[in-house]
Amino acid sequence: VVNNRMSNYLMQKLEEQGVPTHYVEECNERDTLVKKVEIVPLEVIIRNKACGSFSKRYGVAEGTELSIPTIEFSYKNDALGDPMINDMQITAIGIATIQELKTITESALKINELMKKFFIERDIILVDFKIEFGKYQNKIILADEVSPDTCRLWDANTKQKLDKDRFRRDLGGVEEAYEEVWKRIISK
Ligand code: TMP
């Protein structure tokens, strides 16, 4: 319920700032009407600080500020275990065209800037996040969800985790953290 609310709220805020999204209407607390996209089978991951698999892969301490935001892609394919994939490979096997990938990359960086600002105004650091895009009427739009399930969010003062890492790392207080994020989202 709280993710439905948060994702819809964030999508509307992004839409107001020129990011096309799938959002149409919140039907009730659990259901949302969205544009029926053809999903681009990529997990688009944007990172501002090292954390999670990035820290493990490159041996960079969690919380280290990255000098530029980074983007990486995973090919959404359960049978293959969602392998990491680069721009040329994506184009070579026909997951997205060069132009589509350019649109996705530019949009992802813009979403990062907008969300970073949105969250820091609420004393939350946007560490990293995953988004997905879909094709709708020949246009690439933001789809899927944006919530503490798909973003790493840290309290700006205490660095306390307010996202799904509380569940992934067995830290407890998952629902309280999500409610706290929602409270701060609507505080302004
Ligand atoms: P990672 O550090 O595990 O690669 O995760 C990076 C970000 O992407 C983090 O905010 C969690 C999010 N994410 C998802 O939402 N779904 C996924 O399947 C994965 C692998 C990451």
XYZ file of N, CA and C and ligand atoms in Angstrom:
585
model
N 0.833 -1.202 0.000
C 0.000 0.000 0.000
C 0.873 1.261 0.000
N 1.886 1.264 0.849
C 2.733 2.463 0.952
C 3.590 2.627 -0.317
N 4.008 1.522 -0.908
C 4.773 1.621 -2.162
C 3.903 2.123 -3.312
N 2.666 1.671 -3.352
C 1.742 2.119 -4.397
C 1.599 3.639 -4.325
N 1.376 4.116 -3.108
C 1.219 5.553 -2.857
C 2.485 6.329 -3.259
N 3.636 5.806 -2.804
C 4.902 6.537 -3.037
C 5.262 6.553 -4.509
N 5.122 5.400 -5.159
C 5.489 5.326 -6.568
C 4.608 6.270 -7.387
N 3.323 6.270 -7.089
C 2.415 7.136 -7.838
C 2.736 8.607 -7.592
N 3.032 8.942 -6.356
C 3.357 10.326 -6.015
C 4.614 10.766 -6.754
N 5.647 9.920 -6.703
C 6.922 10.283 -7.341
C 6.774 10.369 -8.857
N 6.021 9.451 -9.431
C 5.808 9.485 -10.891
C 5.097 10.791 -11.285
N 4.127 11.202 -10.487
C 3.425 12.452 -10.809
C 4.354 13.650 -10.705
N 5.209 13.653 -9.679
C 6.174 14.750 -9.525
C 7.131 14.787 -10.714
N 7.582 13.608 -11.150
C 8.510 13.547 -12.288
C 7.808 14.029 -13.553
N 6.572 13.573 -13.733
C 5.784 13.961 -14.907
C 5.653 15.493 -14.973
N 5.380 16.111 -13.812
C 5.251 17.584 -13.743
C 6.536 18.272 -14.195
N 7.668 17.547 -14.041
C 8.953 18.154 -14.406
C 9.466 17.633 -15.741
N 8.549 17.148 -16.546
C 8.881 16.833 -17.938
C 9.353 15.415 -18.212
N 9.191 14.512 -17.235
C 9.560 13.110 -17.479
C 8.292 12.328 -17.822
N 8.192 11.792 -19.048
C 6.989 11.010 -19.366
C 6.971 9.679 -18.595
N 5.839 9.375 -17.961
C 5.727 8.143 -17.169
C 4.466 7.371 -17.553
N 4.377 6.169 -17.002
C 3.205 5.318 -17.303
C 1.983 5.692 -16.471
N 2.159 6.562 -15.471
C 1.091 6.811 -14.489
C -0.170 7.427 -15.121
N -1.322 6.863 -14.771
C -2.597 7.444 -15.210
C -3.432 7.850 -13.999
N -3.731 6.881 -13.131
C -4.650 7.188 -12.042
C -4.547 6.147 -10.924
N -4.572 6.607 -9.671
C -4.612 5.667 -8.548
C -6.068 5.257 -8.338
N -6.370 3.975 -8.508
C -7.769 3.506 -8.425
C -8.185 3.352 -6.965
N -7.313 2.740 -6.180
C -7.552 2.573 -4.751
C -6.187 2.343 -4.109
N -6.154 2.021 -2.801
C -4.842 2.001 -2.140
C -3.889 0.931 -2.672
N -4.449 -0.080 -3.359
C -3.570 -1.142 -3.873
C -3.453 -1.193 -5.387
N -4.330 -0.478 -6.102
C -4.359 -0.590 -7.566
C -4.141 0.745 -8.253
N -3.399 0.689 -9.337
C -3.120 1.901 -10.116
C -3.323 1.603 -11.599
N -3.970 2.535 -12.260
C -4.129 2.422 -13.709
C -2.896 3.033 -14.376
N -2.271 2.250 -15.272
C -1.082 2.757 -15.966
C -1.211 2.503 -17.459
N -0.416 3.222 -18.229
C -0.387 2.982 -19.670
C 0.217 1.607 -19.914
N -0.350 0.865 -20.845
C 0.143 -0.494 -21.107
C 1.358 -0.414 -22.023
N 2.527 -0.486 -21.421
C 3.771 -0.356 -22.192
C 4.292 -1.731 -22.596
N 5.170 -1.690 -23.586
C 5.971 -2.887 -23.875
C 7.291 -2.643 -23.142
N 7.514 -3.429 -22.101
C 8.661 -3.123 -21.236
C 9.985 -3.381 -21.984
N 10.926 -2.485 -21.832
C 12.284 -2.707 -22.357
C 12.971 -3.585 -21.307
N 13.434 -4.791 -21.673
C 13.901 -5.724 -20.638
C 15.272 -5.378 -20.050
N 15.340 -4.171 -19.464
C 16.586 -3.705 -18.850
C 16.294 -3.171 -17.462
N 17.147 -3.523 -16.497
C 17.140 -2.827 -15.217
C 18.170 -1.727 -15.364
N 17.726 -0.505 -15.211
C 18.624 0.642 -15.362
C 18.974 1.108 -13.949
N 20.242 0.969 -13.593
C 20.669 1.279 -12.221
C 21.538 2.528 -12.222
N 21.137 3.504 -11.424
C 21.876 4.762 -11.320
C 22.421 4.837 -9.891
N 23.701 5.192 -9.802
C 24.333 5.236 -8.472
C 24.992 6.600 -8.237
N 24.771 7.132 -7.029
C 25.455 8.358 -6.598
C 26.549 8.046 -5.587
N 26.326 7.012 -4.803
C 27.326 6.539 -3.840
C 27.526 5.045 -4.068
N 28.710 4.561 -3.725
C 28.964 3.122 -3.815
C 28.137 2.401 -2.752
N 27.555 1.295 -3.124
C 26.824 0.463 -2.165
C 26.529 -0.885 -2.831
N 26.080 -1.839 -2.064
C 25.581 -3.104 -2.605
C 26.548 -3.787 -3.555
N 26.034 -4.206 -4.714
C 26.847 -5.009 -5.638
C 28.015 -4.205 -6.207
N 27.857 -2.877 -6.310
C 28.948 -2.032 -6.817
C 30.136 -2.093 -5.858
N 29.840 -1.973 -4.556
C 30.905 -2.008 -3.549
C 31.616 -3.350 -3.564
N 30.817 -4.425 -3.686
C 31.409 -5.776 -3.699
C 32.268 -5.969 -4.936
N 31.706 -5.574 -6.093
C 32.378 -5.835 -7.378
C 33.686 -5.081 -7.502
N 33.700 -3.822 -7.052
C 34.880 -2.981 -7.288
C 35.682 -2.706 -6.017
N 35.255 -3.269 -4.892
C 36.002 -3.087 -3.651
C 36.003 -1.646 -3.171
N 34.874 -0.947 -3.350
C 34.774 0.450 -2.895
C 33.858 0.484 -1.671
N 34.321 1.113 -0.601
C 33.550 1.100 0.651
C 32.151 1.677 0.456
N 31.169 1.053 1.101
C 29.794 1.543 1.017
C 29.728 2.979 1.531
N 29.036 3.817 0.801
C 28.864 5.209 1.199
C 29.864 6.147 0.530
N 30.860 5.592 -0.181
C 31.820 6.454 -0.881
C 31.095 7.223 -1.989
N 31.282 8.545 -1.975
C 30.662 9.393 -3.000
C 31.321 9.109 -4.357
N 30.529 8.924 -5.400
C 31.096 8.721 -6.741
C 31.252 10.097 -7.389
N 32.348 10.310 -8.101
C 32.599 11.672 -8.605
C 31.616 12.041 -9.721
N 31.054 11.032 -10.387
C 29.926 11.302 -11.290
C 28.887 10.202 -11.060
N 27.593 10.500 -11.318
C 26.608 9.418 -11.201
C 26.921 8.351 -12.259
N 26.805 7.094 -11.895
C 27.069 6.036 -12.884
C 25.764 5.359 -13.270
N 25.764 4.852 -14.497
C 24.599 4.072 -14.970
C 25.100 2.702 -15.351
N 24.371 1.674 -14.969
C 24.668 0.331 -15.476
C 23.356 -0.364 -15.834
N 23.468 -1.350 -16.692
C 22.274 -2.058 -17.160
C 22.371 -3.538 -16.821
N 21.228 -4.127 -16.457
C 21.132 -5.586 -16.376
C 20.047 -6.020 -17.352
N 20.317 -7.132 -18.008
C 19.339 -7.705 -18.929
C 18.326 -8.481 -18.096
N 17.055 -8.058 -18.138
C 16.014 -8.713 -17.346
C 15.690 -10.074 -17.952
N 16.297 -11.099 -17.386
C 16.073 -12.444 -17.885
C 16.358 -13.413 -16.728
N 15.276 -13.893 -16.106
C 15.411 -14.739 -14.907
C 16.271 -15.974 -15.166
N 16.062 -16.602 -16.326
C 16.789 -17.846 -16.629
C 18.298 -17.594 -16.653
N 18.692 -16.388 -17.043
C 20.122 -16.063 -17.125
C 20.618 -15.359 -15.860
N 19.696 -15.090 -14.924
C 20.090 -14.425 -13.666
C 20.352 -12.937 -13.849
N 19.601 -12.287 -14.732
C 19.706 -10.826 -14.948
C 21.155 -10.348 -15.095
N 21.881 -10.837 -16.098
C 23.303 -10.467 -16.207
C 23.507 -8.995 -16.559
N 24.631 -8.450 -16.089
C 25.016 -7.093 -16.467
C 25.270 -7.065 -17.969
N 24.938 -5.946 -18.615
C 25.106 -5.853 -20.075
C 25.472 -4.418 -20.439
N 26.336 -4.254 -21.463
C 26.717 -2.879 -21.816
C 25.959 -2.362 -23.050
N 26.158 -1.103 -23.362
C 25.406 -0.420 -24.430
C 25.518 -1.168 -25.761
N 26.733 -1.563 -26.088
C 26.943 -2.189 -27.390
C 26.273 -3.561 -27.455
N 26.342 -4.292 -26.355
C 25.699 -5.610 -26.316
C 24.175 -5.466 -26.404
N 23.645 -4.449 -25.717
C 22.195 -4.201 -25.744
C 21.737 -3.962 -27.182
N 22.504 -3.135 -27.894
C 22.162 -2.806 -29.270
C 22.377 -4.028 -30.172
N 23.483 -4.728 -29.937
C 23.842 -5.857 -30.807
C 22.799 -6.966 -30.790
N 22.192 -7.220 -29.623
C 21.214 -8.311 -29.593
C 19.768 -7.804 -29.669
N 19.632 -6.508 -29.960
C 18.305 -5.978 -30.296
C 17.401 -5.696 -29.103
N 17.974 -5.494 -27.917
C 17.133 -5.155 -26.753
C 16.610 -3.724 -26.891
N 17.468 -2.837 -27.392
C 17.063 -1.445 -27.643
C 17.967 -0.888 -28.740
N 17.443 0.086 -29.469
C 18.266 0.715 -30.509
C 19.196 1.740 -29.858
N 20.172 2.200 -30.625
C 21.096 3.215 -30.101
C 20.307 4.446 -29.653
N 19.335 4.844 -30.474
C 18.531 6.025 -30.148
C 17.717 5.798 -28.871
N 17.111 4.613 -28.763
C 16.320 4.315 -27.554
C 17.206 4.335 -26.311
N 18.401 3.786 -26.450
C 19.326 3.739 -25.317
C 19.783 5.143 -24.913
N 19.930 6.000 -25.924
C 20.307 7.395 -25.653
C 19.172 8.065 -24.849
N 17.947 7.833 -25.282
C 16.789 8.398 -24.579
C 16.737 7.879 -23.144
N 16.948 6.569 -22.979
C 16.899 5.949 -21.649
C 17.985 6.544 -20.747
N 19.198 6.672 -21.280
C 20.321 7.187 -20.485
C 20.070 8.638 -20.077
N 19.659 9.466 -21.034
C 19.410 10.880 -20.725
C 18.281 11.018 -19.707
N 17.233 10.230 -19.902
C 16.097 10.294 -18.991
C 16.506 9.825 -17.589
N 17.298 8.758 -17.528
C 17.734 8.222 -16.222
C 18.544 9.266 -15.456
N 19.439 9.972 -16.166
C 20.263 10.991 -15.494
C 19.410 12.163 -15.026
N 18.425 12.524 -15.838
C 17.526 13.618 -15.449
C 16.696 13.203 -14.224
N 16.176 11.975 -14.245
C 15.390 11.465 -13.111
C 16.254 11.476 -11.849
N 17.518 11.097 -12.012
C 18.435 11.097 -10.855
C 18.566 12.503 -10.271
N 18.799 13.481 -11.133
C 18.956 14.854 -10.627
C 17.688 15.325 -9.915
N 16.531 15.060 -10.510
C 15.261 15.504 -9.918
C 15.004 14.795 -8.587
N 15.265 13.495 -8.560
C 14.976 12.729 -7.339
C 15.979 13.037 -6.229
N 17.252 13.241 -6.614
C 18.265 13.580 -5.614
C 17.851 14.856 -4.867
N 17.431 15.851 -5.662
C 17.027 17.136 -5.095
C 15.762 16.963 -4.230
N 14.800 16.233 -4.788
C 13.539 16.000 -4.077
C 13.799 15.374 -2.709
N 14.658 14.359 -2.675
C 14.891 13.636 -1.421
C 15.764 14.438 -0.442
N 16.790 15.127 -0.954
C 17.661 15.841 -0.011
C 16.898 16.982 0.666
N 15.921 17.535 -0.045
C 15.064 18.558 0.591
C 14.271 17.962 1.757
N 14.203 16.650 1.783
C 13.498 15.945 2.859
C 14.476 15.183 3.768
N 15.740 15.634 3.728
C 16.788 15.022 4.568
C 17.013 13.545 4.286
N 16.892 13.189 3.007
C 17.142 11.799 2.600
C 18.155 11.810 1.453
N 19.177 10.946 1.587
C 20.180 10.801 0.524
C 19.736 9.689 -0.426
N 19.712 10.008 -1.720
C 19.415 8.994 -2.734
C 20.749 8.333 -3.109
N 20.997 7.171 -2.544
C 22.277 6.472 -2.752
C 22.332 5.874 -4.153
N 21.309 5.110 -4.503
C 21.202 4.512 -5.846
C 19.761 4.086 -6.071
N 19.428 3.717 -7.283
C 18.075 3.224 -7.558
C 18.041 2.496 -8.887
N 16.958 1.740 -9.049
C 16.747 0.970 -10.275
C 15.435 1.420 -10.911
N 15.470 1.680 -12.188
C 14.222 2.018 -12.881
C 14.092 1.178 -14.146
N 12.876 1.160 -14.676
C 12.622 0.443 -15.930
C 11.808 1.342 -16.850
N 12.036 1.152 -18.127
C 11.324 1.950 -19.126
C 10.488 1.044 -20.008
N 9.458 1.652 -20.635
C 8.627 0.885 -21.567
C 8.355 1.702 -22.801
N 7.931 0.990 -23.846
C 7.563 1.691 -25.084
C 6.047 1.833 -25.113
N 5.609 3.055 -25.381
C 4.182 3.332 -25.457
C 3.974 4.312 -26.607
N 3.196 3.906 -27.588
C 2.968 4.726 -28.782
C 4.291 5.257 -29.339
N 5.236 4.323 -29.488
C 6.553 4.621 -30.071
C 7.417 5.584 -29.263
N 7.026 5.794 -28.015
C 7.826 6.662 -27.150
C 8.344 5.854 -25.969
N 9.526 6.227 -25.460
C 10.074 5.571 -24.268
C 9.591 6.336 -23.038
N 8.923 5.642 -22.126
C 8.438 6.311 -20.912
C 8.858 5.524 -19.665
N 8.882 6.213 -18.534
C 9.230 5.553 -17.271
C 8.079 4.637 -16.849
N 8.414 3.383 -16.478
C 7.363 2.422 -16.111
C 7.713 1.762 -14.773
N 7.107 0.611 -14.509
C 7.388 -0.172 -13.293
C 7.104 0.665 -12.043
N 8.037 0.771 -11.120
C 7.781 1.490 -9.873
C 9.026 2.242 -9.389
N 8.802 3.242 -8.565
C 9.896 3.952 -7.887
C 9.492 4.017 -6.417
N 10.215 3.288 -5.574
C 9.816 3.195 -4.159
C 11.032 2.760 -3.336
N 10.896 2.670 -2.011
C 12.033 2.168 -1.215
C 12.390 0.707 -1.522
N 11.545 0.024 -2.303
C 11.926 -1.315 -2.781
C 12.962 -1.228 -3.895
N 12.995 -0.108 -4.579
C 13.854 0.014 -5.770
C 14.894 1.138 -5.646
N 14.898 1.812 -4.503
C 15.876 2.891 -4.269
C 16.605 2.604 -2.956
N 17.872 2.998 -2.857
C 18.511 3.031 -1.536
C 18.383 4.462 -1.015
N 17.766 4.588 0.152
C 17.499 5.897 0.749
C 18.058 5.911 2.155
N 18.941 6.883 2.425
C 19.547 6.977 3.772
C 19.142 8.302 4.417
N 18.880 8.250 5.705
C 18.660 9.488 6.437
C 19.929 10.341 6.314
N 19.756 11.616 5.955
C 20.916 12.462 5.662
C 21.775 12.722 6.896
N 21.176 12.694 8.080
C 21.943 12.996 9.292
C 22.528 11.743 9.935
N 21.695 10.722 10.080
C 22.163 9.523 10.801
C 22.689 8.436 9.859
N 22.430 8.589 8.552
C 22.773 7.571 7.542
C 22.004 6.251 7.762
N 20.943 6.334 8.561
C 20.114 5.152 8.774
C 19.453 4.742 7.457
N 19.365 3.444 7.218
C 18.768 2.945 5.981
C 17.245 2.993 6.080
N 16.618 3.577 5.049
C 15.160 3.722 5.056
C 14.555 2.997 3.854
N 15.126 1.876 3.488
C 14.738 1.199 2.241
C 14.771 -0.300 2.409
N 14.679 -1.001 1.287
C 14.567 -2.466 1.317
C 15.795 -3.161 1.901
N 16.918 -2.466 2.021
C 18.085 -3.074 2.679
C 17.754 -3.463 4.126
N 16.762 -2.799 4.732
C 16.358 -3.191 6.094
C 15.850 -4.627 6.091
N 15.186 -4.996 4.965
C 14.707 -6.366 4.801
C 15.836 -7.275 4.308
N 16.540 -6.817 3.248
C 17.607 -7.647 2.669
C 18.664 -8.006 3.708
N 18.961 -7.059 4.612
C 20.038 -7.268 5.592
C 19.515 -7.606 6.978
N 18.215 -7.913 7.031
C 17.604 -8.362 8.282
C 17.778 -7.360 9.419
N 17.539 -6.085 9.120
C 17.744 -5.034 10.126
C 16.475 -4.725 10.922
N 15.330 -5.264 10.450
C 14.055 -4.986 11.123
C 13.546 -3.584 10.804
N 12.322 -3.305 11.279
C 11.755 -1.961 11.124
C 11.491 -1.554 9.678
N 11.155 -2.539 8.849
C 10.934 -2.248 7.421
C 9.743 -1.300 7.236
N 8.590 -1.702 7.804
C 7.383 -0.890 7.586
C 7.538 0.518 8.171
N 8.171 0.602 9.343
C 8.370 1.920 9.980
C 9.225 2.813 9.076
N 10.262 2.231 8.466
C 11.149 3.011 7.592
C 10.378 3.516 6.366
N 9.570 2.645 5.777
C 8.812 3.045 4.585
C 7.806 4.153 4.943
N 7.159 4.005 6.110
C 6.201 5.036 6.556
C 6.922 6.364 6.791
N 8.157 6.284 7.320
C 8.953 7.485 7.571
C 9.256 8.193 6.240
N 9.621 7.403 5.230
C 9.893 7.999 3.907
C 8.631 8.690 3.393
N 7.502 8.020 3.511
C 6.245 8.603 3.026
C 5.920 9.905 3.772
N 6.112 9.865 5.094
C 5.839 11.056 5.919
C 6.688 12.233 5.426
N 7.962 11.945 5.137
C 8.848 13.035 4.692
C 8.501 13.476 3.269
N 8.090 12.513 2.432
C 7.737 12.865 1.049
C 6.635 13.924 1.045
N 5.614 13.712 1.878
C 4.457 14.626 1.838
C 4.599 15.809 2.809
N 5.807 15.912 3.448
C 5.972 16.973 4.439
C 6.137 18.344 3.788
N 6.366 18.365 2.452
C 6.562 19.660 1.757
C 5.621 19.784 0.577
P 22.649 -3.518 -6.240
O 23.670 -2.735 -5.465
O 22.184 -4.758 -5.537
O 23.107 -3.802 -7.654
O 21.345 -2.608 -6.352
C 21.386 -1.312 -6.899
C 20.043 -0.638 -6.758
O 19.058 -1.247 -7.578
C 19.459 -0.682 -5.344
O 18.798 0.554 -5.097
C 18.438 -1.797 -5.378
C 17.965 -1.748 -6.819
N 17.603 -3.062 -7.353
C 16.276 -3.379 -7.589
O 15.379 -2.567 -7.352
N 15.992 -4.604 -8.124
C 16.941 -5.524 -8.415
O 16.617 -6.624 -8.881
C 18.328 -5.172 -8.166
C 19.431 -6.141 -8.470
C 18.602 -3.935 -7.641
